[in-house]
Tab-separated table of C-alpha atoms in Angstrom:
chain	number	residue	atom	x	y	z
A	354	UNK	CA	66.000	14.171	-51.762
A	355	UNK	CA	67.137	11.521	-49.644
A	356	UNK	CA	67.760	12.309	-45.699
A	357	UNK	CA	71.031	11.224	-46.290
A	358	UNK	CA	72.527	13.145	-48.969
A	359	UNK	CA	70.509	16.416	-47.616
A	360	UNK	CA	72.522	15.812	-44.150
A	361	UNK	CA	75.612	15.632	-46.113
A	362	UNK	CA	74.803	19.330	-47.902
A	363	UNK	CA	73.693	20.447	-44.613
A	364	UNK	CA	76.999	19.443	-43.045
A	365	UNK	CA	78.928	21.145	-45.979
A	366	UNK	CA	77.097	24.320	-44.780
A	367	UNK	CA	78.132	24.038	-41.637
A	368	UNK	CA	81.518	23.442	-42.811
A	369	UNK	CA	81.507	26.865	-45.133
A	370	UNK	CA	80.189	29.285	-42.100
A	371	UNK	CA	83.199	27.555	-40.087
A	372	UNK	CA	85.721	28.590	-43.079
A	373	UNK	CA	83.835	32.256	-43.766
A	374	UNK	CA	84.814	32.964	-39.951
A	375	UNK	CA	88.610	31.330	-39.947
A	376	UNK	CA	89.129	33.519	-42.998
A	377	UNK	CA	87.823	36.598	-41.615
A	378	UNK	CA	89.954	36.229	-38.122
A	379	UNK	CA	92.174	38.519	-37.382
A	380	UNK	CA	95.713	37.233	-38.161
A	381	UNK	CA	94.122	34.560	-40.482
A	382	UNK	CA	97.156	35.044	-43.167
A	383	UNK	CA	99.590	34.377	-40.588
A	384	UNK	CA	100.138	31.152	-41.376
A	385	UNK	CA	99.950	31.496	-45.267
A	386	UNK	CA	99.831	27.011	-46.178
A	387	UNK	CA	96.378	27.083	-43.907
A	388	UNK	CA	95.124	30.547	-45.446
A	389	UNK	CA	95.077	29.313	-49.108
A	390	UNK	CA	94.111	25.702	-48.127
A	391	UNK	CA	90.776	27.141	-46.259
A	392	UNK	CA	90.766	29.344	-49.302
A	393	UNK	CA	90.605	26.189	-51.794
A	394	UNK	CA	88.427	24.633	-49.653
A	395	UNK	CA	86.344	27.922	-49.518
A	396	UNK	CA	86.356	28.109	-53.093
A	397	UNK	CA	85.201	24.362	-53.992
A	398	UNK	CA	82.141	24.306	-51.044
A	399	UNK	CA	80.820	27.691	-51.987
A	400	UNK	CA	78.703	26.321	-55.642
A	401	UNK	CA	77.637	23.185	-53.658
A	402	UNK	CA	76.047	25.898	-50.766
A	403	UNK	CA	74.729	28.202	-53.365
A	404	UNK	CA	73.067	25.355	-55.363
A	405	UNK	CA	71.545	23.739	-52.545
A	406	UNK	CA	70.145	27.531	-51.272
A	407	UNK	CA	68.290	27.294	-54.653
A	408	UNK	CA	67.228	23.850	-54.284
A	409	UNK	CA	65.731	25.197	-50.781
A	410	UNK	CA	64.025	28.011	-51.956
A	411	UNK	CA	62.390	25.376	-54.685
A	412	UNK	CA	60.880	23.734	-52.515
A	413	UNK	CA	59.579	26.529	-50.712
A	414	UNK	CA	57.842	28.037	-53.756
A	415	UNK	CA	56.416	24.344	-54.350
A	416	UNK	CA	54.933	23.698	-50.833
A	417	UNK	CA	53.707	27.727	-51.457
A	418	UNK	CA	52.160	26.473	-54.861
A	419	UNK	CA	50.517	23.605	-52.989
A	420	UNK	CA	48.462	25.810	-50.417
A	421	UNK	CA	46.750	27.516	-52.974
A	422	UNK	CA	45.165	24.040	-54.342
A	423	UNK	CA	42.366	25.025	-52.038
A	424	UNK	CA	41.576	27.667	-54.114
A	425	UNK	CA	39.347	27.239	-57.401
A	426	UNK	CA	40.308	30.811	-58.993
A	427	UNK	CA	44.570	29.690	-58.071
A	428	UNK	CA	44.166	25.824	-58.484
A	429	UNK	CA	45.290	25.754	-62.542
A	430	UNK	CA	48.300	28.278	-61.527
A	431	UNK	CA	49.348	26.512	-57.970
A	432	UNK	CA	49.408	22.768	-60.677
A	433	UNK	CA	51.285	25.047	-63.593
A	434	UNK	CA	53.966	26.042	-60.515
A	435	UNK	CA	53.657	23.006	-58.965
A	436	UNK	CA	54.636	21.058	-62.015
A	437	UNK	CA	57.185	23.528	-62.989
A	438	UNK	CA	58.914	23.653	-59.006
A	439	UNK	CA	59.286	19.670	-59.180
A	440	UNK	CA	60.934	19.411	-62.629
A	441	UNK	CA	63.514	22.778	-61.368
A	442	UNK	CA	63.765	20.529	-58.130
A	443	UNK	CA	64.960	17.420	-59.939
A	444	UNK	CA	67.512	19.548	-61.892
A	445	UNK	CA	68.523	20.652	-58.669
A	446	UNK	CA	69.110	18.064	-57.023
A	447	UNK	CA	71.357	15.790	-59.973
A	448	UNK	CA	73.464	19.218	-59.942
A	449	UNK	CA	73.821	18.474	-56.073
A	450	UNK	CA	74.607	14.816	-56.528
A	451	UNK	CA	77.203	15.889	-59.051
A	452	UNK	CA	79.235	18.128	-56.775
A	453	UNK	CA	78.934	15.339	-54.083
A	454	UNK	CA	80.784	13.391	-56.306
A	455	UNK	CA	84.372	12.810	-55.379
A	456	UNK	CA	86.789	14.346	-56.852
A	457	UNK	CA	89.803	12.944	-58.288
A	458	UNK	CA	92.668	13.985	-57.236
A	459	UNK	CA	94.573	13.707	-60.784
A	460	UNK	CA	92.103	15.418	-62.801
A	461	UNK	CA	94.273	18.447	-62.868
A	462	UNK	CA	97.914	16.985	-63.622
A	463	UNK	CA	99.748	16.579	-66.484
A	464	UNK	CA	100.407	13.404	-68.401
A	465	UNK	CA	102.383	11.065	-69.766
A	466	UNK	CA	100.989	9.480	-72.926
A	467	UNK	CA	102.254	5.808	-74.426
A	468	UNK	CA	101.305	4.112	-77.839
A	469	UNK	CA	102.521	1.035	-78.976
A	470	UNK	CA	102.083	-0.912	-81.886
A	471	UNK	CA	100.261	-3.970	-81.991
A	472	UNK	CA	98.728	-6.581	-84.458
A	473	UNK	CA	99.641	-5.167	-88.137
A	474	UNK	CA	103.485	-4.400	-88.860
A	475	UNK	CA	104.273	-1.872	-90.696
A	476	UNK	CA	100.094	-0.547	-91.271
A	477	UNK	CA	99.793	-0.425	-86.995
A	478	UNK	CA	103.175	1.321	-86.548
A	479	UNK	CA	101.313	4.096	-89.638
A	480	UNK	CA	98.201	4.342	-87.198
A	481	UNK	CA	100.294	4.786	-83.857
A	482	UNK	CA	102.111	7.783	-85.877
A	483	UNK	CA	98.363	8.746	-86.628
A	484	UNK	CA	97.159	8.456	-82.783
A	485	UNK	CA	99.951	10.639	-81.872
A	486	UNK	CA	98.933	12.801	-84.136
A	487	UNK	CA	95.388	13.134	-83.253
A	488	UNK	CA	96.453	13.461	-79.516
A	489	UNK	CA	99.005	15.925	-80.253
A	490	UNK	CA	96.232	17.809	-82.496
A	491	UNK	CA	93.742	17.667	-79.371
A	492	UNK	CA	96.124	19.100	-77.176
A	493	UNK	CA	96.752	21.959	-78.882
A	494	UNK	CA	93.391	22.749	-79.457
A	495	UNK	CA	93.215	22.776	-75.449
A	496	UNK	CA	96.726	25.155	-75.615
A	497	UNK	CA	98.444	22.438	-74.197
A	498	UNK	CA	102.313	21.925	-74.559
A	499	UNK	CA	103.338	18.100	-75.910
A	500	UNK	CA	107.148	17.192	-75.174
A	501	UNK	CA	108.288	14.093	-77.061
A	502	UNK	CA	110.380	11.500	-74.447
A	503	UNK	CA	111.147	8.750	-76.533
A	504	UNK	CA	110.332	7.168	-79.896
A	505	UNK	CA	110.793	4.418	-81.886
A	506	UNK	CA	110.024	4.874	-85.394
A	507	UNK	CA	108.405	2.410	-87.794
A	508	UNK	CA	110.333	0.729	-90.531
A	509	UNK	CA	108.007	2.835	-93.404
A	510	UNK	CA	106.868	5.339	-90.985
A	511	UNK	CA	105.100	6.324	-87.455
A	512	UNK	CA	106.068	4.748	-84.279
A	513	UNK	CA	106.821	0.915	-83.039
A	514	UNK	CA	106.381	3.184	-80.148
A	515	UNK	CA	106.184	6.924	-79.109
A	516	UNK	CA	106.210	8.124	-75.306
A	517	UNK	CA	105.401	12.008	-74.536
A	518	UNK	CA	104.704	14.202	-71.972
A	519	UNK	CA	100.959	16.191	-72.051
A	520	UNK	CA	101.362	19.447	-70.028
A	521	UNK	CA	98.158	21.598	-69.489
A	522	UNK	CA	95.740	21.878	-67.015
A	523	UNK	CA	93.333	19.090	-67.009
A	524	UNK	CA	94.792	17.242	-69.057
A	525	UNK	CA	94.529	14.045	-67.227
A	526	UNK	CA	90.792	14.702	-66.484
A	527	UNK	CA	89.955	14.572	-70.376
A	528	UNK	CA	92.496	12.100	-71.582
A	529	UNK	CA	92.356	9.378	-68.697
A	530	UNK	CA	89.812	6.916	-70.406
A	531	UNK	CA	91.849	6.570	-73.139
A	532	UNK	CA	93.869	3.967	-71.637
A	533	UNK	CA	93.418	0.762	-73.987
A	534	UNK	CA	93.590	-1.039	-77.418
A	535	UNK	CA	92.387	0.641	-80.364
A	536	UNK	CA	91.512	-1.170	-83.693
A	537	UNK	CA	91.877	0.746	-87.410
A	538	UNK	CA	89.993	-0.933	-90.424
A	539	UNK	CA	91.259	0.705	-93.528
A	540	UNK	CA	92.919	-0.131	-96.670
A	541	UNK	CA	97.096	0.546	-96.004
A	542	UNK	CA	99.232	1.986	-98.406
A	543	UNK	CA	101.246	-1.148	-98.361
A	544	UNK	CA	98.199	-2.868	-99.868
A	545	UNK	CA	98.166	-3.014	-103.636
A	546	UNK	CA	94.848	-4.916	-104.221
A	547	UNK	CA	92.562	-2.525	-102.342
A	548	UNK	CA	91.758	-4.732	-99.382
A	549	UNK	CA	90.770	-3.665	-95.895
A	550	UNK	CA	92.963	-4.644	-93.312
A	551	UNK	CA	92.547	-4.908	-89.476
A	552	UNK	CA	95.173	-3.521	-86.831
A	553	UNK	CA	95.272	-2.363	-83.261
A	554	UNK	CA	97.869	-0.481	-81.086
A	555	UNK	CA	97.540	0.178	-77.736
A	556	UNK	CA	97.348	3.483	-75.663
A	557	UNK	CA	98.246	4.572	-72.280
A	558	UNK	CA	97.494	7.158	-70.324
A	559	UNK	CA	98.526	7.849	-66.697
A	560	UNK	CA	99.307	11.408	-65.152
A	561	UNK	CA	102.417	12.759	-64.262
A	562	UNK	CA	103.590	11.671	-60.452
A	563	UNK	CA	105.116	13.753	-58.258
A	564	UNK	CA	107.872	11.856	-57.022
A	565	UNK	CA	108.162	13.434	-53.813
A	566	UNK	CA	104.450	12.908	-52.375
A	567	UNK	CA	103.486	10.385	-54.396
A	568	UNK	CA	106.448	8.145	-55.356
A	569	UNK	CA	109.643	7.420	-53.260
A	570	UNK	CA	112.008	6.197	-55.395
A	571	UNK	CA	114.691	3.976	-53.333
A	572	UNK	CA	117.925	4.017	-55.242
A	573	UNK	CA	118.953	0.571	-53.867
A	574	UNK	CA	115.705	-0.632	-56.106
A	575	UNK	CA	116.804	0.894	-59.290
A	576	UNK	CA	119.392	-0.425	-61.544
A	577	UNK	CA	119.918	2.392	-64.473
A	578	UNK	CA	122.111	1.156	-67.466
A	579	UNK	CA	123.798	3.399	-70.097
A	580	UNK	CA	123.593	2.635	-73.582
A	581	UNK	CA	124.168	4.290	-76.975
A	582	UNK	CA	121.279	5.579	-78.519
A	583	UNK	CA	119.784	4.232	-81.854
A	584	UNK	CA	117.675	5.452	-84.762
A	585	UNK	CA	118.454	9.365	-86.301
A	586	UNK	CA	121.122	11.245	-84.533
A	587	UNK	CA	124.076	11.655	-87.210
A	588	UNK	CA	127.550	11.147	-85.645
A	589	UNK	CA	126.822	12.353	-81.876
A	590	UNK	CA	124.833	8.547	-81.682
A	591	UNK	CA	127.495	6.830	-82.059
A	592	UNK	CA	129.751	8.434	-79.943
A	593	UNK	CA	127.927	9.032	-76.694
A	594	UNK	CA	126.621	6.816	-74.086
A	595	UNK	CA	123.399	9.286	-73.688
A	596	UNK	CA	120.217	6.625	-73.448
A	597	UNK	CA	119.144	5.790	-70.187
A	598	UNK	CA	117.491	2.033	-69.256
A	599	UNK	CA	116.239	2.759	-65.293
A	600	UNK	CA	114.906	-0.833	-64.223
A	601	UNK	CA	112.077	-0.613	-60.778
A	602	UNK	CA	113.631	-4.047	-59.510
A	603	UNK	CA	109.959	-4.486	-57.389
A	604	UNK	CA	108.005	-4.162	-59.967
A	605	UNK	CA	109.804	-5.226	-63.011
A	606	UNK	CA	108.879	-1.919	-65.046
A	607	UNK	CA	111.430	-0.762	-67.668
A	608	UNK	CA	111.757	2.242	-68.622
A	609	UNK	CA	114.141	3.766	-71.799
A	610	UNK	CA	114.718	7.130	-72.718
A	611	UNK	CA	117.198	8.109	-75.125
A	612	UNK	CA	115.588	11.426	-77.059
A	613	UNK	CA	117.578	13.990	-75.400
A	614	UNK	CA	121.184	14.446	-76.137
A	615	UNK	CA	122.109	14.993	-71.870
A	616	UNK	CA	122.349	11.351	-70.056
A	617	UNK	CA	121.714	13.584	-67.054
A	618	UNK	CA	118.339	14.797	-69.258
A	619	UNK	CA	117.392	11.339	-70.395
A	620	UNK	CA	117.780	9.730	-66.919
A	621	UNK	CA	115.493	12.499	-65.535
A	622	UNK	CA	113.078	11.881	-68.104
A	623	UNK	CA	112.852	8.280	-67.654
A	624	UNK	CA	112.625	8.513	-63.713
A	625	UNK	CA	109.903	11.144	-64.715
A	626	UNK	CA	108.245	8.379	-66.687
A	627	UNK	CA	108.852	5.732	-64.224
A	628	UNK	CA	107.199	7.551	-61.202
A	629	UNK	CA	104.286	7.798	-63.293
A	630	UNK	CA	103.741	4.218	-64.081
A	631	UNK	CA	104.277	3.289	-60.589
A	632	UNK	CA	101.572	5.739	-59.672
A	633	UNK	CA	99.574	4.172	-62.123
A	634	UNK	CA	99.964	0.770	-61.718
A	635	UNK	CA	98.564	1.362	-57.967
A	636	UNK	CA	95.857	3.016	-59.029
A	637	UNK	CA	95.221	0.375	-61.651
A	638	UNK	CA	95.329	-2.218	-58.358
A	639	UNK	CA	93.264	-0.056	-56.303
A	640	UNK	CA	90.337	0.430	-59.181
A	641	UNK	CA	90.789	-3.457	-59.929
A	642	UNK	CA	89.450	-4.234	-55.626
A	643	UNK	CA	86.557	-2.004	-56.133
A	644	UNK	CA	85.508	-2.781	-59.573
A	645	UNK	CA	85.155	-5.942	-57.930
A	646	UNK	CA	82.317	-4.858	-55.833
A	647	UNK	CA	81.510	-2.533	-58.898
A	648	UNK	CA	81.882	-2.620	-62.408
A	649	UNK	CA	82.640	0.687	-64.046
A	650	UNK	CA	80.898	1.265	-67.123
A	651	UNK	CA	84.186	3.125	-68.695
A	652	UNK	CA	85.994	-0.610	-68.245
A	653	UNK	CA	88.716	-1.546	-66.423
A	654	UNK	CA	91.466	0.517	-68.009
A	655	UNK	CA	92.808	-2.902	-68.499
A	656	UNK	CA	95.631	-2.337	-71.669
A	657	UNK	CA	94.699	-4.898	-73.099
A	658	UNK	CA	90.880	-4.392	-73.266
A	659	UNK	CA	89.534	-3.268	-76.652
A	660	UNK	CA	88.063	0.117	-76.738
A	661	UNK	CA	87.554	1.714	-79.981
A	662	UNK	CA	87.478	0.852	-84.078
A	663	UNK	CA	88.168	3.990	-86.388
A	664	UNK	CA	86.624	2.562	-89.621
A	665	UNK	CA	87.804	4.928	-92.464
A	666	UNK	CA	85.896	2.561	-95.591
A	667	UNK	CA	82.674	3.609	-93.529
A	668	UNK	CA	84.005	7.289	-91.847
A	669	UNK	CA	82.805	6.408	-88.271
A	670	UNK	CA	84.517	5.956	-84.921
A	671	UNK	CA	82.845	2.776	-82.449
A	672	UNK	CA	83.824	3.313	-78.594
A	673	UNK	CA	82.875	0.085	-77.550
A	674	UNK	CA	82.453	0.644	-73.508
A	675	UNK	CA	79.395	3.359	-73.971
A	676	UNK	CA	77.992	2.084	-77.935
A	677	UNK	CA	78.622	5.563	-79.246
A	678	UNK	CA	79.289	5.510	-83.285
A	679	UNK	CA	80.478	9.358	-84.477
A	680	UNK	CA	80.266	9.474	-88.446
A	681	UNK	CA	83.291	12.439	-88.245
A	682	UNK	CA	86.281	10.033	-88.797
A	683	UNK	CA	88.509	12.572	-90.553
A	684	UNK	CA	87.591	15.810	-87.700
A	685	UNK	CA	88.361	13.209	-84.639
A	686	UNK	CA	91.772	12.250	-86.310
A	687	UNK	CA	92.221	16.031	-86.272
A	688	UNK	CA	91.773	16.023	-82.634
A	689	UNK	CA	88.518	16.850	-82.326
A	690	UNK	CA	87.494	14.798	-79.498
A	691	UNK	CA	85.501	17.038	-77.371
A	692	UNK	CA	82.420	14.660	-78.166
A	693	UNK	CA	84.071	11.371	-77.800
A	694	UNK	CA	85.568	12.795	-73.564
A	695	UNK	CA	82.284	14.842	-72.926
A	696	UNK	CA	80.411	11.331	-73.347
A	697	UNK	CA	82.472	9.737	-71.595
A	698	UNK	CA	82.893	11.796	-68.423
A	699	UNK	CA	79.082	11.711	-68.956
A	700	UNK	CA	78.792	8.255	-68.578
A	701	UNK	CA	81.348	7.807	-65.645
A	702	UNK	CA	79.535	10.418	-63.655
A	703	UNK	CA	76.210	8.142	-64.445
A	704	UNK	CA	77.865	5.667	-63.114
A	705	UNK	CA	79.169	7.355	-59.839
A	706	UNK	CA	75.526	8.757	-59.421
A	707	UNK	CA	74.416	5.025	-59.327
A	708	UNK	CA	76.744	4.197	-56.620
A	709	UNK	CA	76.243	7.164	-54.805
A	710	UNK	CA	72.329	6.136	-54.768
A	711	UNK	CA	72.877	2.954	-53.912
A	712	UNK	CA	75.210	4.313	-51.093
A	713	UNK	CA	72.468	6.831	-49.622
């Protein structure tokens, strides 16, 4: 282990046996925002000590192994524990690394998920209906809660575009690199001769802002228009001024929401929305400065960068950033993408490892 990275575990210690005796002081609760902070805190040092006692005690029962080298009758054992000590020590010690790793603070919220159509007419609005699907699948496999905030339905069916709200915990920490355009190959039911057509829609993901500690939203930089609502509504649509426009005059964003019935609702909604694409378009900024230092092996979350091809003629999914082909077309469409976020979680932390080495 490098000196480094065993001064930083060392200095967590510390840090714990400091908290241990704050939380054990008499009157500690008194002031009940610092009790449960320490707590948290508590509660996320206490694996990284408890690893890095076994990663200790490892290497204690290795440099013990190593004395008894001397020893002709012990020297095939001390080499069979030796052996053994060093591989336990390396699994150790990428454990360590991986609680080093910092964390990100949105991994826990909820989201807000967008998908547009792209290249295709009527075939890419079909697949954005299909995404949503799949998404909406996912997240209630994960007993999360999906609340529709705007749609625009396709002339034959699915979405020109669909917004919606993700609420569970950690949502955004299995869902974030899905940011990005993704291509269908597949024969559409608009096609009479049987040929395979290309299309792509784009997806966006960004978590849920809270508006108070994370976005101030100036009122003199918002210009919110009302507007009657189009699409399915019967006779309250064309009566009622109830869709909301909200324009961020700074940056330009746009935001429309005109699901709900309430103007009051909608215009909640869509400053709900509109926090969380100004929270993500900083983020987006921030990432873009150090990826130039760094490039992340996930990509850019640029929306325009492609990311994935669901090939139905062949039954495979093709995430481009990581090379990983899945012949399970019709169970991911169902949601099941356990396989497709565990790999790529997998290959971010890689990639965080790598700078963290380099960093060390």
């Amino acid at each position: 282990m490098k000196p480094s990275i065993a001064a930083k575990l060392e200095s967590l210690e510390r840090r714990l046996g400091e908290i241990d005796a704050l939380l054990s002081a008499e009157g500690a609760t008194r002031d009940m925002e610092q009790y449960r902070r320490l707590s948290r805190e508590h509660a996320e040092l206490t694996p990284v000590a408890n690893l890095f006692r076994e990663f200790r005690q490892a290497e204690a029962d290795v440099a013990e192994a190593q004395a008894m080298l001397d020893d002709p009758q012990l020297k095939a054992y001390a080499e069979s524990e030796i052996k053994a000590g060093r591989e336990r020590l390396d699994q150790l010690e990428t454990g360590l690394q991986r609680l080093l790793l910092p964390k990100d603070p949105n991994d826990e919220r909820n989201i807000f998920l967008e998908i547009r159509a792209g290249t295709g007419g009527d075939e890419s609005a079909l697949f954005s209906g299909d995404l949503f699907r799949m998404y909406a699948r996912f997240a209630e496999r994960n007993r999360w809660q999906v609340e529709i905030i705007s749609e625009s339905p396709g002339e034959v069916g699915g979405y020109k575009e669909i917004i919606a709200r993700i609420i569970g915990q950690g949502a955004y920490s299995q869902l974030k690199f899905e940011s990005g355009g993704h291509r269908v190959q597949r024969v559409p039911v608009t096609e009479t001769q049987g040929r395979i057509h290309t299309s792509a829609c784009t997806v966006a993901v960004f978590p849920e802002a809270d508006r108070i500690e994370d976005v101030v939203l100036n009122p003199a930089e918002l210009r919110i228009d009302t507007f009657r609502a189009s699409g399915a509504g019967g006779q309250h649509v064309n009566k009622t001024d109830s869709a909301v426009r909200v324009t961020h005059l700074p940056t330009g964003i746009v935001v429309e929401c005109q699901d709900g019935r309430s103007q009051h609702k909608n215009k909640e909604k869509a400053l709900s929305v509109l926090a969380a694409r100004i929270k993500d378009k900083q983020m987006r900024e921030q990432q873009s400065k150090q990826a130039a230092t760094r490039r992340s092996l996930i990509g850019s979350g640029d929306r325009s960068e492609r990311i994935r091809t669901y090939n139905f003629p062949q039954g495979r999914v093709t995430d481009h950033r990581i090379n990983l082909t899945l012949y399970k077309i019709d169970s991911i469409m169902d949601g099941d993408l356990a396989e497709l976020t565990r790999s790529l979680v997998a290959e971010h932390q890689a990639e965080q490892l790598a700078a963290l080495a380099e960093a060390a």
